[in-house]
Coordinates of C-alpha atoms and ligand atoms in Angstrom, one line a residue:
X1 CA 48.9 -44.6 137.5
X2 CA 47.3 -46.4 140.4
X3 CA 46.1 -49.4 138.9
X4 CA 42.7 -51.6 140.3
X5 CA 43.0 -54.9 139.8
X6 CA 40.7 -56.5 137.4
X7 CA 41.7 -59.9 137.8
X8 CA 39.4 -60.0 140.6
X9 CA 35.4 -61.4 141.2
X10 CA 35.5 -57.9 143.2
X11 CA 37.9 -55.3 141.1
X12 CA 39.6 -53.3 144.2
X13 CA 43.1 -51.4 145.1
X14 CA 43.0 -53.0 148.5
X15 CA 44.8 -56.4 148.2
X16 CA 41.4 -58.1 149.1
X17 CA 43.5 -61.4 147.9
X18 CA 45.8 -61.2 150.9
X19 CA 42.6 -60.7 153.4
X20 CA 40.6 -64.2 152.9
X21 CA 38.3 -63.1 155.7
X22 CA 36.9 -59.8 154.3
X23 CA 37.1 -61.5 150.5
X24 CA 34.9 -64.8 152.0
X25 CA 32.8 -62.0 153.3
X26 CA 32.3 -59.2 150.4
X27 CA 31.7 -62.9 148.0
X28 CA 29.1 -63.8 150.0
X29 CA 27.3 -60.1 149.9
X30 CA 27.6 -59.8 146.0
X31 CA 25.2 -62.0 144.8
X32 CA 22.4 -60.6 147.4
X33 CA 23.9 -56.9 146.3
X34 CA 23.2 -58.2 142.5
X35 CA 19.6 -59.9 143.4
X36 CA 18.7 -56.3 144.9
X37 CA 19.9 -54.5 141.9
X38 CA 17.8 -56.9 139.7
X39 CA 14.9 -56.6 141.8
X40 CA 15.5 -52.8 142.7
X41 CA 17.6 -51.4 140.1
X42 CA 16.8 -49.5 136.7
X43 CA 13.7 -51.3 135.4
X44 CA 13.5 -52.9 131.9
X45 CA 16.8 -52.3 130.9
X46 CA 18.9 -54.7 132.7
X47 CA 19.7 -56.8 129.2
X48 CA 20.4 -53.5 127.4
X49 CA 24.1 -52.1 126.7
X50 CA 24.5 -48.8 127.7
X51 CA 27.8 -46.9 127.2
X52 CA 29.1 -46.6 130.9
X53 CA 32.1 -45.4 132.1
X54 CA 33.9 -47.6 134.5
X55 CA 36.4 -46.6 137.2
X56 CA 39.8 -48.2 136.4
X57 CA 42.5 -46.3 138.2
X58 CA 41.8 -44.2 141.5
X59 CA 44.2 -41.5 139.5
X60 CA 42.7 -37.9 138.7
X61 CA 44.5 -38.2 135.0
X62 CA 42.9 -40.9 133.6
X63 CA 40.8 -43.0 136.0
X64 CA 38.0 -44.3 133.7
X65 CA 37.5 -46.2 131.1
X66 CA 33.9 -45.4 128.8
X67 CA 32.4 -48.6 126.5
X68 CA 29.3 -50.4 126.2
X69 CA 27.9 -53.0 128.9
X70 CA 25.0 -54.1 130.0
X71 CA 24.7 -53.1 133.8
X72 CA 24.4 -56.3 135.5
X73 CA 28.0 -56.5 134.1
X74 CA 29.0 -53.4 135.7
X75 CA 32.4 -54.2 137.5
X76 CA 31.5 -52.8 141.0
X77 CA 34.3 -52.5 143.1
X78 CA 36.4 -50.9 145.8
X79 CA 38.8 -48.3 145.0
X80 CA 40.3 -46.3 148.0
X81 CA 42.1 -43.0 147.2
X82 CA 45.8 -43.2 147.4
X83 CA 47.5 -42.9 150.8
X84 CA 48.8 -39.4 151.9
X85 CA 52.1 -41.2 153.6
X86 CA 52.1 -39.5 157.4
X87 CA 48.9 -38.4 157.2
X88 CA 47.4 -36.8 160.6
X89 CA 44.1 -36.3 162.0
X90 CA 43.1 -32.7 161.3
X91 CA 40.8 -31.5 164.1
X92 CA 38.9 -32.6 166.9
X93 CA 41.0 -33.5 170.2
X94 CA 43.5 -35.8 168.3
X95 CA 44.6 -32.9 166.2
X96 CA 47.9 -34.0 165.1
X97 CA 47.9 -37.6 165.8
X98 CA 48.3 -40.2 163.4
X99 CA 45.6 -41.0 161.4
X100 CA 43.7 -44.0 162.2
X101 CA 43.9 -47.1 159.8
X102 CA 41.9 -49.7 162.5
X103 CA 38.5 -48.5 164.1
X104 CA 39.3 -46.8 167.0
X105 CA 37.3 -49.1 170.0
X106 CA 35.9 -46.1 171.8
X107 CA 34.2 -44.5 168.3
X108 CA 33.0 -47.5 166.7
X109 CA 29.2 -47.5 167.4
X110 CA 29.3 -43.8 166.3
X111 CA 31.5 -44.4 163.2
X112 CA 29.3 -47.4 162.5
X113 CA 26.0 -45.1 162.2
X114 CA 27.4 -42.8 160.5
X115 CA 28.8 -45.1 157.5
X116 CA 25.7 -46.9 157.6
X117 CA 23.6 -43.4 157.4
X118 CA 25.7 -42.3 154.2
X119 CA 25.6 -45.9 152.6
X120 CA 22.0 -45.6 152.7
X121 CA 21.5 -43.0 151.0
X122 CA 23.2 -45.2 147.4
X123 CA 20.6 -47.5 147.3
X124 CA 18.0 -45.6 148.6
X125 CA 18.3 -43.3 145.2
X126 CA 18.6 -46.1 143.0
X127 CA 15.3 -47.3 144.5
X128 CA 13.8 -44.4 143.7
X129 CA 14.8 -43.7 139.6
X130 CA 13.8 -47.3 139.2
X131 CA 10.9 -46.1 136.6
X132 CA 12.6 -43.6 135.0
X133 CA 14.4 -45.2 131.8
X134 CA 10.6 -46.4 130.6
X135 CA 10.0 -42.4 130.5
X136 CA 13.3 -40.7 129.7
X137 CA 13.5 -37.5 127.2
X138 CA 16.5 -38.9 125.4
X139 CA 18.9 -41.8 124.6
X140 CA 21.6 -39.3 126.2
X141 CA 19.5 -38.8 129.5
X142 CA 18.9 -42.4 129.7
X143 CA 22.2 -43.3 129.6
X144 CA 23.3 -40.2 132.2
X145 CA 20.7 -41.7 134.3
X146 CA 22.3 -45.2 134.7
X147 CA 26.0 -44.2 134.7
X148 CA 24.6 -42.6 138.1
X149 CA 22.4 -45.3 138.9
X150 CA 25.6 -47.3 139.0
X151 CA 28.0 -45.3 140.5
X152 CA 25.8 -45.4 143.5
X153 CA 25.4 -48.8 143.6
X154 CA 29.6 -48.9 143.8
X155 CA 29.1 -46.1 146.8
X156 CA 27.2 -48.5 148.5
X157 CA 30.1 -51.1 148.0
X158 CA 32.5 -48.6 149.1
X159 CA 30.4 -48.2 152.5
X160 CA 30.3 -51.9 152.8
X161 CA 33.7 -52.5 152.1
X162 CA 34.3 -50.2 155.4
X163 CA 31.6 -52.0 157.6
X164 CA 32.9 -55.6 156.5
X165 CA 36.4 -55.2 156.8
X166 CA 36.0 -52.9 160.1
X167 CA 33.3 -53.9 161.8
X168 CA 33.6 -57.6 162.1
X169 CA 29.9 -59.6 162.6
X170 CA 28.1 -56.0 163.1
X171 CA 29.5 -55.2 159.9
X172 CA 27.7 -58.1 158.2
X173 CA 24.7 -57.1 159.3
X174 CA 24.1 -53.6 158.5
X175 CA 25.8 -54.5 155.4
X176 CA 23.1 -57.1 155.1
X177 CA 20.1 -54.5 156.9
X178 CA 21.3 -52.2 153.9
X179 CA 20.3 -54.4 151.4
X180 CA 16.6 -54.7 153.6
X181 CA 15.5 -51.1 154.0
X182 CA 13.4 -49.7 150.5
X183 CA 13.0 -46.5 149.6
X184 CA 9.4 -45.2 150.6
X185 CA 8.9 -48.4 152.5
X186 CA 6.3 -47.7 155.6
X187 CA 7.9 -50.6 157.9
X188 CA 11.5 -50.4 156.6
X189 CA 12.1 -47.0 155.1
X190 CA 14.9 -45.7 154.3
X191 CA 16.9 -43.7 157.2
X192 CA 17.0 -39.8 155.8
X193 CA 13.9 -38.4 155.0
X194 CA 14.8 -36.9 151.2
X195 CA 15.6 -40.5 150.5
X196 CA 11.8 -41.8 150.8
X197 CA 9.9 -39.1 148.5
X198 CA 9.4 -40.4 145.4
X199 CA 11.2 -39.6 141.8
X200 CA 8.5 -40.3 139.6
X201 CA 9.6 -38.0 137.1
X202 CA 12.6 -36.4 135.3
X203 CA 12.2 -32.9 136.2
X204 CA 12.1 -34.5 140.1
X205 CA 15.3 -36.4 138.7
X206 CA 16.9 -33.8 137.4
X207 CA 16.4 -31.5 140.9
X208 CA 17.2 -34.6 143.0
X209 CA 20.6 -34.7 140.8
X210 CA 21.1 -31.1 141.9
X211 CA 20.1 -30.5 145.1
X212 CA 20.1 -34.0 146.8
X213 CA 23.2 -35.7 145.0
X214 CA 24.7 -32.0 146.4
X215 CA 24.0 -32.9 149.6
X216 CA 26.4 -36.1 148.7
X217 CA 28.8 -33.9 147.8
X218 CA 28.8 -32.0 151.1
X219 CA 28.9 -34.9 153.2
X220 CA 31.4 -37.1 151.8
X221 CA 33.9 -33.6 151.5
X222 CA 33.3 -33.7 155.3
X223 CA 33.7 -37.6 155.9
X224 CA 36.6 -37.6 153.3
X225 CA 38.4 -35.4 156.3
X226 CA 38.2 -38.2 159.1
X227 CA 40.9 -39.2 161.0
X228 CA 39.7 -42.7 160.4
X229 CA 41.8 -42.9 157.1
X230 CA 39.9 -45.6 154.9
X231 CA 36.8 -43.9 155.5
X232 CA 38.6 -40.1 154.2
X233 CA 40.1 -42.5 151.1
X234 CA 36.9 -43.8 150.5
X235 CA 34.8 -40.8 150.7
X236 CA 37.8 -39.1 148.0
X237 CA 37.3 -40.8 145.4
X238 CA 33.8 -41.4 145.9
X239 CA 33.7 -37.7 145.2
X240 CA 35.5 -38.1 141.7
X241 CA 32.2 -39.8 140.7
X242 CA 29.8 -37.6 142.7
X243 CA 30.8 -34.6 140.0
X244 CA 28.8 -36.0 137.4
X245 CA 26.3 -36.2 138.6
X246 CA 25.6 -32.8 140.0
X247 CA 26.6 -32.1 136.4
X248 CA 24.0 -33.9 135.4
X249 CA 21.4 -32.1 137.3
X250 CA 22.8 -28.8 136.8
X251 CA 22.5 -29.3 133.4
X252 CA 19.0 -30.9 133.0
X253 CA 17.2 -28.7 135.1
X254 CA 19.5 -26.2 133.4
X255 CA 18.5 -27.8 129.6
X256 CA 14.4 -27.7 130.8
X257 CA 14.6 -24.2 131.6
X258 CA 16.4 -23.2 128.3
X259 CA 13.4 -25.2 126.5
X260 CA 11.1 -23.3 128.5
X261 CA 12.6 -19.8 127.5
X262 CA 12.7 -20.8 124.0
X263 CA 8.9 -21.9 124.1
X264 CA 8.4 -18.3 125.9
X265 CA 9.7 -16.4 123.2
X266 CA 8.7 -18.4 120.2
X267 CA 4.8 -17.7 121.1
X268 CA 4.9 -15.1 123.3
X269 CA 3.7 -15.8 126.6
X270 CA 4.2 -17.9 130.0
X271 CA 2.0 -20.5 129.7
X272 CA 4.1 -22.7 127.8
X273 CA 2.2 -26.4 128.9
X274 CA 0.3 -26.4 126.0
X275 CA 3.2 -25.8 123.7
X276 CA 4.5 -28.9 125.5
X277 CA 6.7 -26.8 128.1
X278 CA 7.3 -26.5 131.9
X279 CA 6.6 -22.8 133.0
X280 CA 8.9 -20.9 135.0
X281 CA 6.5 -21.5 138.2
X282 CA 5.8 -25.1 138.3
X283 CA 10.0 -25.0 138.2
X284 CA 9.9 -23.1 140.8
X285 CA 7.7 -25.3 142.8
X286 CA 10.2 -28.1 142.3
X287 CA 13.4 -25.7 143.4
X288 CA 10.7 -25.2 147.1
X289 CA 10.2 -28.9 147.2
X290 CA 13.8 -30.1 146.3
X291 CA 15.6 -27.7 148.0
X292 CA 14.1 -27.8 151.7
X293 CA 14.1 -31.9 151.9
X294 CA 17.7 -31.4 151.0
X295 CA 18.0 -28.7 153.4
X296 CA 16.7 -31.5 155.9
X297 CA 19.5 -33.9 155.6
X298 CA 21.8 -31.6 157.0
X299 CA 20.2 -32.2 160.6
X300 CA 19.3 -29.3 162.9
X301 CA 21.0 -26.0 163.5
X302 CA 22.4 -27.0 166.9
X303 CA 23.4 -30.3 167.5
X304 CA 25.4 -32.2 169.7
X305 CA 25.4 -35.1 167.4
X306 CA 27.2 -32.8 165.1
X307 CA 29.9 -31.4 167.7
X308 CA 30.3 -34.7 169.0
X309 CA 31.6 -36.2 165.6
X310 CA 33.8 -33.1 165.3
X311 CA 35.9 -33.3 168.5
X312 CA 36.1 -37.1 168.2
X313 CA 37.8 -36.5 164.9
X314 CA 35.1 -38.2 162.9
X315 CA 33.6 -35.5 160.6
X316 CA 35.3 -32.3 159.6
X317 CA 34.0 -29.3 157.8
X318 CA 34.1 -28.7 154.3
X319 CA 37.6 -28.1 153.1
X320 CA 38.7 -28.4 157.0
X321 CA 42.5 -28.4 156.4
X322 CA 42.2 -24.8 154.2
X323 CA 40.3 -22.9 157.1
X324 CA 42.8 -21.0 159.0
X325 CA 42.0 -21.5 162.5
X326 CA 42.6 -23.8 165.5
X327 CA 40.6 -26.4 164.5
X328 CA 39.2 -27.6 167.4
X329 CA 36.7 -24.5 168.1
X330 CA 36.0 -24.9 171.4
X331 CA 36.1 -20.9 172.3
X332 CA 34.7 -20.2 168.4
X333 CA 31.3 -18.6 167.7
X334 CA 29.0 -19.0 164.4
X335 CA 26.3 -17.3 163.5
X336 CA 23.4 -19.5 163.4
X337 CA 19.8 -18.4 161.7
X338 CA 17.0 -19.5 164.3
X339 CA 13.5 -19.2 165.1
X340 CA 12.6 -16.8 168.0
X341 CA 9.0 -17.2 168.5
X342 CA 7.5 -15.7 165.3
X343 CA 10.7 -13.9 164.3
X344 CA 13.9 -15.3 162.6
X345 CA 17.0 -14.0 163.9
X346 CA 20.7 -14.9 163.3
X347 CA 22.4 -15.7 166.7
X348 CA 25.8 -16.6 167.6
X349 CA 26.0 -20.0 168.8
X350 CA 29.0 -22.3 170.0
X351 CA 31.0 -23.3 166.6
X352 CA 30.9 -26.9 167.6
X353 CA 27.5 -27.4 167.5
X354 CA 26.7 -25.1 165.1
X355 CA 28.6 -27.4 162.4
X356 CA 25.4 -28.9 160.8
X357 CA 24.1 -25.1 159.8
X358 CA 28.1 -24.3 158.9
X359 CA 27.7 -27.3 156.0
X360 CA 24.5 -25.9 155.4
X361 CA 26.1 -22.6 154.1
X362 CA 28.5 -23.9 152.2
X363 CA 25.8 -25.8 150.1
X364 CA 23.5 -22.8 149.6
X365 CA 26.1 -21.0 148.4
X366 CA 27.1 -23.8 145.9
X367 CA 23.3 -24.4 145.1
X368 CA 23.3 -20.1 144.8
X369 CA 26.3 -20.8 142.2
X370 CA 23.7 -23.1 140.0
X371 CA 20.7 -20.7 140.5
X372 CA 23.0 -18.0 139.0
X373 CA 23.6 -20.0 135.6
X374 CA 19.7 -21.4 134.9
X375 CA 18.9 -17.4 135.6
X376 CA 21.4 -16.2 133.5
X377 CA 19.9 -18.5 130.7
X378 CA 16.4 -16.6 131.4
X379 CA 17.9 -13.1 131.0
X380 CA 19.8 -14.1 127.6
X381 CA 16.3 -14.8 126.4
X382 CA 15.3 -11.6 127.6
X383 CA 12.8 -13.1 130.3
X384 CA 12.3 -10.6 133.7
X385 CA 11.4 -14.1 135.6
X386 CA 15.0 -15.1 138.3
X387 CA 14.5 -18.3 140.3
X388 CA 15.3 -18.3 143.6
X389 CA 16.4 -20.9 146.1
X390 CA 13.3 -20.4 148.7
X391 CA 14.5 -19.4 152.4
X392 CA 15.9 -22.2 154.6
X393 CA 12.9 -22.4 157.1
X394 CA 10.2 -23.1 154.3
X395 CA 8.6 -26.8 154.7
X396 CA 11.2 -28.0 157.0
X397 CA 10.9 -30.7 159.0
X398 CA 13.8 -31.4 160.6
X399 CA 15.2 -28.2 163.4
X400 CA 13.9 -25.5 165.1
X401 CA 12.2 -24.4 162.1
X402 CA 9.8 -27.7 161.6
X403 CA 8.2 -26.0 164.5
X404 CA 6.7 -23.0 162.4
X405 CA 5.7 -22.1 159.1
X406 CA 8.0 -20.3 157.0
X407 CA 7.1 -18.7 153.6
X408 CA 9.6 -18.8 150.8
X409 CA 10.8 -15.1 151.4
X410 CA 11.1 -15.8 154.8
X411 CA 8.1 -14.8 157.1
X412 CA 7.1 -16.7 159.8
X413 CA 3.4 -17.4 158.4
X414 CA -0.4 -18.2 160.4
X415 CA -1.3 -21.6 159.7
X416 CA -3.9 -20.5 157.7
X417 CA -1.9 -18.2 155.1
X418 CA 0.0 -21.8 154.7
X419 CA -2.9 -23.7 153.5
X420 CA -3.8 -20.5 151.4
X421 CA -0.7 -20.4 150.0
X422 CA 1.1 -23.4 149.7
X423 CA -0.3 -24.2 146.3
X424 CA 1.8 -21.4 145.1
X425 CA 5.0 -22.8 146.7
X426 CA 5.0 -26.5 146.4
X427 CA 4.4 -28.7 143.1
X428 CA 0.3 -29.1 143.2
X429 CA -1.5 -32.4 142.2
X430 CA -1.9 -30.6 139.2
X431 CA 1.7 -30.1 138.5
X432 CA 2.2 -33.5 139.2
X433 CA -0.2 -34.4 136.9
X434 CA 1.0 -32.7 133.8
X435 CA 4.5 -33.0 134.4
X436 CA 3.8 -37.0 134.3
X437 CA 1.9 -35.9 131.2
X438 CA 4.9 -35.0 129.4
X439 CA 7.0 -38.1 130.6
X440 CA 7.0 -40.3 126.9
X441 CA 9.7 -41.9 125.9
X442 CA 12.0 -40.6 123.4
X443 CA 14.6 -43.3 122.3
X444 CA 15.7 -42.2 118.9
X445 CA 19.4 -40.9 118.1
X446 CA 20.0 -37.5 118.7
X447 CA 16.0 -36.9 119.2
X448 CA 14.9 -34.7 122.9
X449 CA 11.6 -34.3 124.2
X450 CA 9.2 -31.3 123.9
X451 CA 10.0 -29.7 127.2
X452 CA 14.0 -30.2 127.8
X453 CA 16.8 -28.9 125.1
X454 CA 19.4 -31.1 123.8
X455 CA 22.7 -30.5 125.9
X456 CA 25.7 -28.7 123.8
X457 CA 28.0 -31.5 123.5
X458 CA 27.7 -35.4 123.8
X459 CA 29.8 -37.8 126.4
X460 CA 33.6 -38.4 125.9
X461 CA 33.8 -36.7 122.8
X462 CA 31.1 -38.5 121.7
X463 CA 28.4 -36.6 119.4
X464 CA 24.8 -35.8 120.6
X465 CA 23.0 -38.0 118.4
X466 CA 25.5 -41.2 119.6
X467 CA 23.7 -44.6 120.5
X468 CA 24.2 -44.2 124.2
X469 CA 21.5 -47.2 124.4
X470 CA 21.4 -49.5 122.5
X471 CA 17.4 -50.7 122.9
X472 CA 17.5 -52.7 119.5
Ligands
BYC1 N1 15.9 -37.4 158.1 O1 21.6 -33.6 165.6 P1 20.7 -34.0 164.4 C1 24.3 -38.8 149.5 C2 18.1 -37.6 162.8 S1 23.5 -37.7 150.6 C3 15.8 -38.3 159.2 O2 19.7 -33.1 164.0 P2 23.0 -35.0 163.1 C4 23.6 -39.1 148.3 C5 19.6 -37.9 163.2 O3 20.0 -39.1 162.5 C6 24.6 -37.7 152.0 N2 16.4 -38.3 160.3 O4 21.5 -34.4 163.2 C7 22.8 -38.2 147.6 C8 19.5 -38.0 164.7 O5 18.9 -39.3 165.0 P3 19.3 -40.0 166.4 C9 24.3 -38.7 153.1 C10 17.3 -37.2 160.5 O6 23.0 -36.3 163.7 C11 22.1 -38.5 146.5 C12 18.4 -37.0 165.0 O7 17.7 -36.8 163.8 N3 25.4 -38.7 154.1 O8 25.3 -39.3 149.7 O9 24.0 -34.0 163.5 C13 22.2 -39.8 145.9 C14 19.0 -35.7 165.5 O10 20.1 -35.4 164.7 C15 17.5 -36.3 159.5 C16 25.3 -38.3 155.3 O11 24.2 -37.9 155.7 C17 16.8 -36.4 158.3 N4 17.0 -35.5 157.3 O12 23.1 -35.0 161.5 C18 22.9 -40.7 146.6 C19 26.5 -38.4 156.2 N5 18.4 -35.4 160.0 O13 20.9 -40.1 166.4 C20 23.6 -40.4 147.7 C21 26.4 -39.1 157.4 C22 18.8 -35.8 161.2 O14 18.9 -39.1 167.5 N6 25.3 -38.6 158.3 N7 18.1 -36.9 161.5 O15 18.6 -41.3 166.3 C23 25.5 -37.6 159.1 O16 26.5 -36.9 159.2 C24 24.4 -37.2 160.1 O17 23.7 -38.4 160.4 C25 23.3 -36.2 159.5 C26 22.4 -35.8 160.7 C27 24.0 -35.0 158.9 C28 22.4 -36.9 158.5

């Protein structure tokens, strides 16, 4: 088993001992890292013990350890996959050649913005559930909720660790600039859109868990196959974390909707909200509004940006090393859904520039994959309501389709059927209003709130009604 060493100020499995430079460095960042978490980080429950799991090995079998701590304690590290010995660059035009293990000079601005981009993001949504514990539906959500909250904060270490020890002085400062930027912030926001809405409650949590964190997923698969090697080590193991939480909001969106059903049968109608429910169509408001801002932070259909990071060898393709093909597509086609005046039509388009939309399938597929479960969970209850994942030109604002209006089955739309309709397709004030209605705290053992089921089993073996807080 690949063992981190805990001896350490900053637990790691990359000898930062033997690299006094990059260890003066990381020391000096920690303590501004720890005065943004308290300032920034879960609110009110900084003193409380919480039963986290902790990263101890970077080895599938056995790589965590689960106890109680209070999260300023958290031991945030840096933990590189293991080397593949002889690995090679996959694609791009240096197909074949050694992978890189220094920054190669003629990539590094573009390399730089693109670490910086993704260790945005971990902050950013930390910044965001701030509130949530003071609300949250159970003891067991509560503690799901900050196991993510602080694996993000070690993905932002992870993206630091690669801008301090790679990008000398530069380095320092983004690493510094990504301590600056707030979520929501109008002169320092955040740099993806999705990451300045707010999460102001835990049916927003629970379908930023799905759709955004999936997002994560989706990137870091495609960063993890770089050429430049500690960035693809990085972004692997930074994917054993990212599971749980899309397991988590698979699950509590998955959880609500079961509620939901229950509350449906039990008294006989839809309008479960005053049996202290969400209806199926306020949850489907929050699918619209989740899904396209995560739709969003894939960039536009055809992008050069995109091509660009492919032939240098930068960013691959989801699962880029199983796709049987040539791997550098320059004579490939995709077929690429775009906006032709007031029609949508599916075009080939060069591959290479097409790669944004190519990542974009492979998440609505995996999204699709979710959809099918909650739906399945509506039929069991013998409910003739499906969700539905709304079509990927609805309230975009980022590629050709931010141009037009789109409805959720797809039309191109007149302005004015928009403002008629988009009460029907995105969360209303009123939504807002009594979803934030339900949001009181629930902190007792084993108790769950009105409107979301308890889950089926507890953590690590644990039972349901375990102390995963302890608030006393
Ligand atoms: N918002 O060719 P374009 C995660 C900018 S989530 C604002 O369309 P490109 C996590 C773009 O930067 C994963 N701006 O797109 C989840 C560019 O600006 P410049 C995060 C946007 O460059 C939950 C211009 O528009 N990781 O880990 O091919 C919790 C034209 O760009 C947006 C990454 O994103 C937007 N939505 O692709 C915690 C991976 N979209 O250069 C964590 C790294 C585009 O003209 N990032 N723009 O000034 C990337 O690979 C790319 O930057 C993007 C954009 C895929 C985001």
């Amino acid at each position: 088993m690949a063992g981190i060493d805990y001896t350490e100020r900053i637990p790691n499995n990359v000898n930062l001992s033997e690299d006094r430079r990059l260890q003066r460095a990381l020391e000096e960042w920690q303590p501004r890292f720890l005065e943004w978490w308290k300032d920034m980080g879960p609110d009110g429950f900084q003193a409380k013990e919480a039963y986290l799991r902790t990263a101890v090995s970077v080895d599938v079998q056995g790589w965590a350890k689960f106890d109680y701590l209070r999260m300023p304690e958290y031991r945030w590290g840096i933990f590189l996959a293991e080397p593949e010995p002889g690995r090679v660059i996959g694609f791009g035009d240096h197909k074949g050649k050694p992978a890189w293990q220094d920054v190669p000079g003629e990539y590094r601005g573009v390399l730089r913005r693109l670490i910086v981009t993704q260790g945005d993001t971990e902050p950013a949504s930390v910044e965001q559930q701030r509130h949530l514990g003071r609300t949250c539906p159970s003891l067991y959500d509560l503690r799901n909720l900050f196991q993510v909250n602080v694996e993000e904060g070690r993905h932002l270490w992870a993206m630091v660790y690669l801008l301090d020890a790679h990008f000398a002085r530069d380095g320092r400062e983004e690493s510094e600039a990504l301590l600056q930027r707030r979520s929501g912030d109008r002169d320092k926001p955040r740099i993806l859109g999705a990451f300045n809405e707010r999460t102001p409650d835990w049916l927003s949590y629970y379908m930023f868990c799905f759709f955004t964190d999936r997002d994560g997923k989706y990137q870091l698969a495609s960063l993890a196959e770089s050429g430049f090697d500690p960035l693809s080590r990085t972004c692997r193991f930074m994917l054993t974390e990212e599971a749980h939480h899309m397991f988590v909001g698979e699950t509590g969106v998955g959880r609500i909707v079961q509620r939901t059903c229950e509350l449906m049968r039990e008294h006989k109608t839809d309008d479960v909200r005053k049996f202290g429910g969400i209806d199926l169509a306020t949850i489907q408001r929050y699918i619209n509004f989740h899904c396209s801002v995560s739709l969003d932070l894939f960039g536009s259909e055809v992008s050069t940006n995109a091509a660009n990071f492919y032939t240098m060898g930068l960013k691959g393709r989801f699962e880029e090393t199983k796709k049987p093909d040539d791997h550098q597509l320059k004579e490939a086609t995709y077929p690429v859904v775009e906006l032709d005046g007031d029609r949508i039509t599916t075009r080939e388009e060069p591959a290479l520039v097409s790669l944004n939309e190519r990542l974009r399938d492979d998440y609505v597929a995996d999204c699709v994959r979710g959809l099918t479960r909650w739906n399945e969970t509506i039929k069991r209850h013998g409910i003739d309501v499906e969700l539905a994942l709304p079509h990927r030109g609805f309230h975009r604002a980022i590629g050709s389709f931010a141009e037009a209006k789109v409805s959720p089955d797809g039309r191109v739309i007149s302005e004015a059927e928009w403002d008629a309709r988009r009460r029907d397709w995105l969360p209303t004030e009123e939504d807002q209003v009594f979803v934030q209605s339900l949001m009181q705290p629930v902190v007792e053992p084993g108790k769950f709130a009105s409107w979301i089921a308890p889950p089926p089993r507890g953590i690590n073996g644990k039972p349901v009604d375990f102390e995963y807080v302890r608030l006393g």
